């Protein structure tokens, strides 16, 4: 569910990012286009004003030249036509005019090419006769039909206009001047009047052919030009500079500038494409760069994602693949159980398994062999799994199974079969070593859906199976859980009781077997609840041992005994050594020795009055530490009593390596004194102890017969109900006085 939400979120994120990029890109290119358009307009404007200058120079220059000639002729005074024409013929070549002509007020024109014409109706003639210099509108040359404009200036005598000097100018020359510069041959120029009538058209192949009026030509060229015609009209009317875009096959800019000559306008035309080529080039380059950038980003993102995926895969492998067996880990198991139990509605069993003494396999055969065993077990379990069933290993030799079943007995049979298969493994040719797998089974009930709870139940059953010697499996039941719960509650209560001073020390006297006099005592902890009820150490000591809290209890007993002994000593009572129990959990924290020594010193009691009892089975787990601690305690001056002698695995080995002062013969031996074998064992142990100069105390002596027998075989001290039960301090005090 979460993964799905994650991926929806991711896709949304990518789409969002894409949209933002597209919008940003669109905005940017819009902005870029705008700026480039501005650039285009500026270029057009510049070129246009250049053209205007060229045009003005050409026309105004010519008019000024004509004016100057007219003035000179005027200054020369009265002359005949022929005289004037001669002068004009001499200078004619210097100017770009077609020819010169002169006429008097009658309007009959005499020309330098000896032709004559009547210009009396021409506007320029009339204007110049009024004393103005002027340029005509385009005209048709009366002599050769060419298109011309005529420049004219008055000739005066004594301030009176007596005639007009005219010079026709070929329209084509003007076109030639204009068409040199424009836009690599792509552009061309018109000159028009305010009302759109043509003054000068263009020979450019893409220009309007036979144009008479620009609005008319535009309208004819493309109906889309309606708006641009209107816009152009407005520009011309207002005498403004500006541009419109019109269509004549292709889109074109038309830039209009007032010429400053009559009401003529210079119109520069250039295809939109040409103008925008540069900007398009820039835009395309930008697109290309963006594209390349996007591709590079995408590639980088892809590589990063790929690397992330690989990393994730590696992490998952670490998490989900068990390096040793190549199989599944517990993390994977949990996920799979959750998934598979949701899909299958069959009965489910969760099973935990380990070997009874895998540590021994490692110790005896080495780690490599141990690993082989684990791989073998994994394979065996996996082979016995059916479809959709699942196996995993967590740590060390701990395995988990998810099995499906119709009837519970099926599972039990399958488990026995698995155990049998596992026991097929032969570890050594020479050594007969049988693996002993132990299973905890939990039949998952309807409604159980928490995987951790399921595993806990399987683990509880497994613990019980391990405690029961030689059991192969145990099935989880609610009663088991109930008991565990009680244990847990009790364990929690122990700490509370400690702080509430509910623990007290009882003393069980030990008697000299020969003299039957008090020779020592063992301090035993008791839990007296606030309601006076006594809780047996058999119930709470193992729990306190599990949690480690027993060390606190031991220290408490040790201190109480030290203080009590000192008090009794000071009061002149005939005190005897008191032994205090030391839990195996002290091996975890060897610093306790210093603390014990400090407590002892503080109390001021001589060390010979305090003895330490430690059970021999403590050595099994941490032999080296055990030996070291025992030696240190012994060196300090404590007497070491070996508790429960004969119940551990290594009684004999211990005698060799540990400085033992007293051996406490376990009650189980004492109980068996009257069967022949038991008797022999006791005698044998006694002899051995005597040889090693170790004193013997018999525990749990309940009857006179036991007492007599033990005394007869040389037992030094007797502890047991026969003489005394464990008792409170005050009662023990009385025993000391007796
Ligand atoms: P243990 O150290 O072997 O102590 C001897 C146990 O045998 C005591 O049981 C004692 O009451 C019992 N006992 C003595 N004589 C007889 C007898 O004639 N018949 C029978 N049936 N039992 C006899 P208790 O006090 O219930 O303690 C049980 C165990 O709890 C102790 O066994 C010891 O392992 C542990 N324990 C008791 N007090 C302490 C303590 O202060 N520290 C530690 N670490 N363990 C303690
Ligand atoms: Ca003891
Ligand atoms: Ca004992």
PDB file of N, CA, C and O in Angstrom, residues 665-679 682 698-703 705-707 709-710 719-721:
ATOM      1  N   UNK A 665      28.431 -32.503  48.682  1.00  0.00           N
ATOM      2  CA  UNK A 665      27.876 -33.677  48.016  1.00  0.00           C
ATOM      3  C   UNK A 665      26.379 -33.454  47.828  1.00  0.00           C
ATOM      4  O   UNK A 665      25.658 -33.167  48.793  1.00  0.00           O
ATOM      5  N   UNK A 666      25.935 -33.565  46.575  1.00  0.00           N
ATOM      6  CA  UNK A 666      24.553 -33.202  46.287  1.00  0.00           C
ATOM      7  C   UNK A 666      23.566 -34.165  46.948  1.00  0.00           C
ATOM      8  O   UNK A 666      23.845 -35.347  47.140  1.00  0.00           O
ATOM      9  N   UNK A 667      22.388 -33.613  47.221  1.00  0.00           N
ATOM     10  CA  UNK A 667      21.342 -34.393  47.900  1.00  0.00           C
ATOM     11  C   UNK A 667      21.004 -35.664  47.132  1.00  0.00           C
ATOM     12  O   UNK A 667      20.684 -36.703  47.728  1.00  0.00           O
ATOM     13  N   UNK A 668      21.123 -35.606  45.813  1.00  0.00           N
ATOM     14  CA  UNK A 668      20.741 -36.793  45.012  1.00  0.00           C
ATOM     15  C   UNK A 668      21.637 -37.992  45.350  1.00  0.00           C
ATOM     16  O   UNK A 668      21.182 -39.133  45.353  1.00  0.00           O
ATOM     17  N   UNK A 669      22.921 -37.735  45.680  1.00  0.00           N
ATOM     18  CA  UNK A 669      23.810 -38.836  46.105  1.00  0.00           C
ATOM     19  C   UNK A 669      23.392 -39.371  47.466  1.00  0.00           C
ATOM     20  O   UNK A 669      23.327 -40.556  47.706  1.00  0.00           O
ATOM     21  N   UNK A 670      23.127 -38.374  48.325  1.00  0.00           N
ATOM     22  CA  UNK A 670      22.758 -38.734  49.701  1.00  0.00           C
ATOM     23  C   UNK A 670      21.514 -39.620  49.679  1.00  0.00           C
ATOM     24  O   UNK A 670      21.429 -40.627  50.393  1.00  0.00           O
ATOM     25  N   UNK A 671      20.558 -39.241  48.821  1.00  0.00           N
ATOM     26  CA  UNK A 671      19.303 -39.993  48.743  1.00  0.00           C
ATOM     27  C   UNK A 671      19.540 -41.441  48.311  1.00  0.00           C
ATOM     28  O   UNK A 671      18.792 -42.339  48.675  1.00  0.00           O
ATOM     29  N   UNK A 672      20.582 -41.635  47.503  1.00  0.00           N
ATOM     30  CA  UNK A 672      20.823 -42.973  46.954  1.00  0.00           C
ATOM     31  C   UNK A 672      21.803 -43.803  47.787  1.00  0.00           C
ATOM     32  O   UNK A 672      22.297 -44.828  47.320  1.00  0.00           O
ATOM     33  N   UNK A 673      22.091 -43.349  48.999  1.00  0.00           N
ATOM     34  CA  UNK A 673      23.159 -44.009  49.769  1.00  0.00           C
ATOM     35  C   UNK A 673      22.858 -45.482  49.995  1.00  0.00           C
ATOM     36  O   UNK A 673      23.759 -46.305  50.130  1.00  0.00           O
ATOM     37  N   UNK A 674      21.531 -45.844  50.036  1.00  0.00           N
ATOM     38  CA  UNK A 674      21.204 -47.211  50.421  1.00  0.00           C
ATOM     39  C   UNK A 674      21.133 -48.168  49.246  1.00  0.00           C
ATOM     40  O   UNK A 674      20.946 -49.363  49.444  1.00  0.00           O
ATOM     41  N   UNK A 675      21.275 -47.677  48.019  1.00  0.00           N
ATOM     42  CA  UNK A 675      21.374 -48.701  46.963  1.00  0.00           C
ATOM     43  C   UNK A 675      22.853 -48.945  46.729  1.00  0.00           C
ATOM     44  O   UNK A 675      23.695 -48.068  46.959  1.00  0.00           O
ATOM     45  N   UNK A 676      23.197 -50.097  46.288  1.00  0.00           N
ATOM     46  CA  UNK A 676      24.580 -50.546  46.312  1.00  0.00           C
ATOM     47  C   UNK A 676      25.485 -49.647  45.471  1.00  0.00           C
ATOM     48  O   UNK A 676      26.563 -49.225  45.894  1.00  0.00           O
ATOM     49  N   UNK A 677      24.985 -49.348  44.304  1.00  0.00           N
ATOM     50  CA  UNK A 677      25.764 -48.532  43.382  1.00  0.00           C
ATOM     51  C   UNK A 677      25.978 -47.129  43.956  1.00  0.00           C
ATOM     52  O   UNK A 677      27.085 -46.583  43.917  1.00  0.00           O
ATOM     53  N   UNK A 678      24.895 -46.595  44.548  1.00  0.00           N
ATOM     54  CA  UNK A 678      24.961 -45.274  45.158  1.00  0.00           C
ATOM     55  C   UNK A 678      25.996 -45.250  46.268  1.00  0.00           C
ATOM     56  O   UNK A 678      26.800 -44.309  46.380  1.00  0.00           O
ATOM     57  N   UNK A 679      25.957 -46.266  47.041  1.00  0.00           N
ATOM     58  CA  UNK A 679      26.877 -46.340  48.169  1.00  0.00           C
ATOM     59  C   UNK A 679      28.323 -46.326  47.673  1.00  0.00           C
ATOM     60  O   UNK A 679      29.183 -45.604  48.176  1.00  0.00           O
ATOM     61  N   UNK A 682      29.430 -42.943  46.494  1.00  0.00           N
ATOM     62  CA  UNK A 682      29.748 -42.043  47.619  1.00  0.00           C
ATOM     63  C   UNK A 682      31.138 -42.378  48.191  1.00  0.00           C
ATOM     64  O   UNK A 682      31.976 -41.486  48.382  1.00  0.00           O
ATOM     65  N   UNK A 698      27.932 -33.037  53.374  1.00  0.00           N
ATOM     66  CA  UNK A 698      26.809 -33.696  52.705  1.00  0.00           C
ATOM     67  C   UNK A 698      25.579 -32.821  52.833  1.00  0.00           C
ATOM     68  O   UNK A 698      25.318 -32.262  53.901  1.00  0.00           O
ATOM     69  N   UNK A 699      24.846 -32.688  51.728  1.00  0.00           N
ATOM     70  CA  UNK A 699      23.667 -31.824  51.717  1.00  0.00           C
ATOM     71  C   UNK A 699      22.409 -32.672  51.761  1.00  0.00           C
ATOM     72  O   UNK A 699      22.396 -33.800  51.282  1.00  0.00           O
ATOM     73  N   UNK A 700      21.365 -32.108  52.305  1.00  0.00           N
ATOM     74  CA  UNK A 700      20.048 -32.765  52.246  1.00  0.00           C
ATOM     75  C   UNK A 700      19.978 -34.042  53.068  1.00  0.00           C
ATOM     76  O   UNK A 700      19.285 -34.985  52.686  1.00  0.00           O
ATOM     77  N   UNK A 701      20.696 -34.038  54.166  1.00  0.00           N
ATOM     78  CA  UNK A 701      20.651 -35.221  55.038  1.00  0.00           C
ATOM     79  C   UNK A 701      19.390 -35.137  55.889  1.00  0.00           C
ATOM     80  O   UNK A 701      19.211 -34.193  56.658  1.00  0.00           O
ATOM     81  N   UNK A 702      18.520 -36.134  55.722  1.00  0.00           N
ATOM     82  CA  UNK A 702      17.215 -36.025  56.377  1.00  0.00           C
ATOM     83  C   UNK A 702      17.019 -37.082  57.478  1.00  0.00           C
ATOM     84  O   UNK A 702      16.157 -36.925  58.335  1.00  0.00           O
ATOM     85  N   UNK A 703      17.769 -38.187  57.368  1.00  0.00           N
ATOM     86  CA  UNK A 703      17.493 -39.275  58.320  1.00  0.00           C
ATOM     87  C   UNK A 703      18.736 -39.628  59.124  1.00  0.00           C
ATOM     88  O   UNK A 703      19.867 -39.293  58.727  1.00  0.00           O
ATOM     89  N   UNK A 705      19.846 -42.620  59.522  1.00  0.00           N
ATOM     90  CA  UNK A 705      20.623 -43.617  58.772  1.00  0.00           C
ATOM     91  C   UNK A 705      21.584 -42.942  57.809  1.00  0.00           C
ATOM     92  O   UNK A 705      22.746 -43.327  57.693  1.00  0.00           O
ATOM     93  N   UNK A 706      21.054 -41.958  57.124  1.00  0.00           N
ATOM     94  CA  UNK A 706      21.907 -41.213  56.172  1.00  0.00           C
ATOM     95  C   UNK A 706      23.077 -40.613  56.944  1.00  0.00           C
ATOM     96  O   UNK A 706      24.232 -40.715  56.546  1.00  0.00           O
ATOM     97  N   UNK A 707      22.746 -39.995  58.050  1.00  0.00           N
ATOM     98  CA  UNK A 707      23.778 -39.340  58.878  1.00  0.00           C
ATOM     99  C   UNK A 707      24.849 -40.342  59.290  1.00  0.00           C
ATOM    100  O   UNK A 707      26.041 -40.098  59.152  1.00  0.00           O
ATOM    101  N   UNK A 709      25.602 -43.293  58.026  1.00  0.00           N
ATOM    102  CA  UNK A 709      26.374 -43.788  56.896  1.00  0.00           C
ATOM    103  C   UNK A 709      27.430 -42.778  56.481  1.00  0.00           C
ATOM    104  O   UNK A 709      28.611 -43.102  56.316  1.00  0.00           O
ATOM    105  N   UNK A 710      26.985 -41.540  56.308  1.00  0.00           N
ATOM    106  CA  UNK A 710      27.899 -40.500  55.829  1.00  0.00           C
ATOM    107  C   UNK A 710      29.046 -40.291  56.816  1.00  0.00           C
ATOM    108  O   UNK A 710      30.195 -40.101  56.419  1.00  0.00           O
ATOM    109  N   UNK A 719      24.707 -31.218  56.492  1.00  0.00           N
ATOM    110  CA  UNK A 719      23.721 -30.135  56.379  1.00  0.00           C
ATOM    111  C   UNK A 719      22.423 -30.793  55.964  1.00  0.00           C
ATOM    112  O   UNK A 719      22.402 -31.607  55.043  1.00  0.00           O
ATOM    113  N   UNK A 720      21.344 -30.526  56.653  1.00  0.00           N
ATOM    114  CA  UNK A 720      20.083 -31.150  56.264  1.00  0.00           C
ATOM    115  C   UNK A 720      19.032 -31.058  57.337  1.00  0.00           C
ATOM    116  O   UNK A 720      19.307 -30.641  58.464  1.00  0.00           O
ATOM    117  N   UNK A 721      17.823 -31.416  56.945  1.00  0.00           N
ATOM    118  CA  UNK A 721      16.692 -31.285  57.850  1.00  0.00           C
ATOM    119  C   UNK A 721      16.883 -32.154  59.102  1.00  0.00           C
ATOM    120  O   UNK A 721      16.282 -31.914  60.131  1.00  0.00           O
TER     121      UNK A 721
END
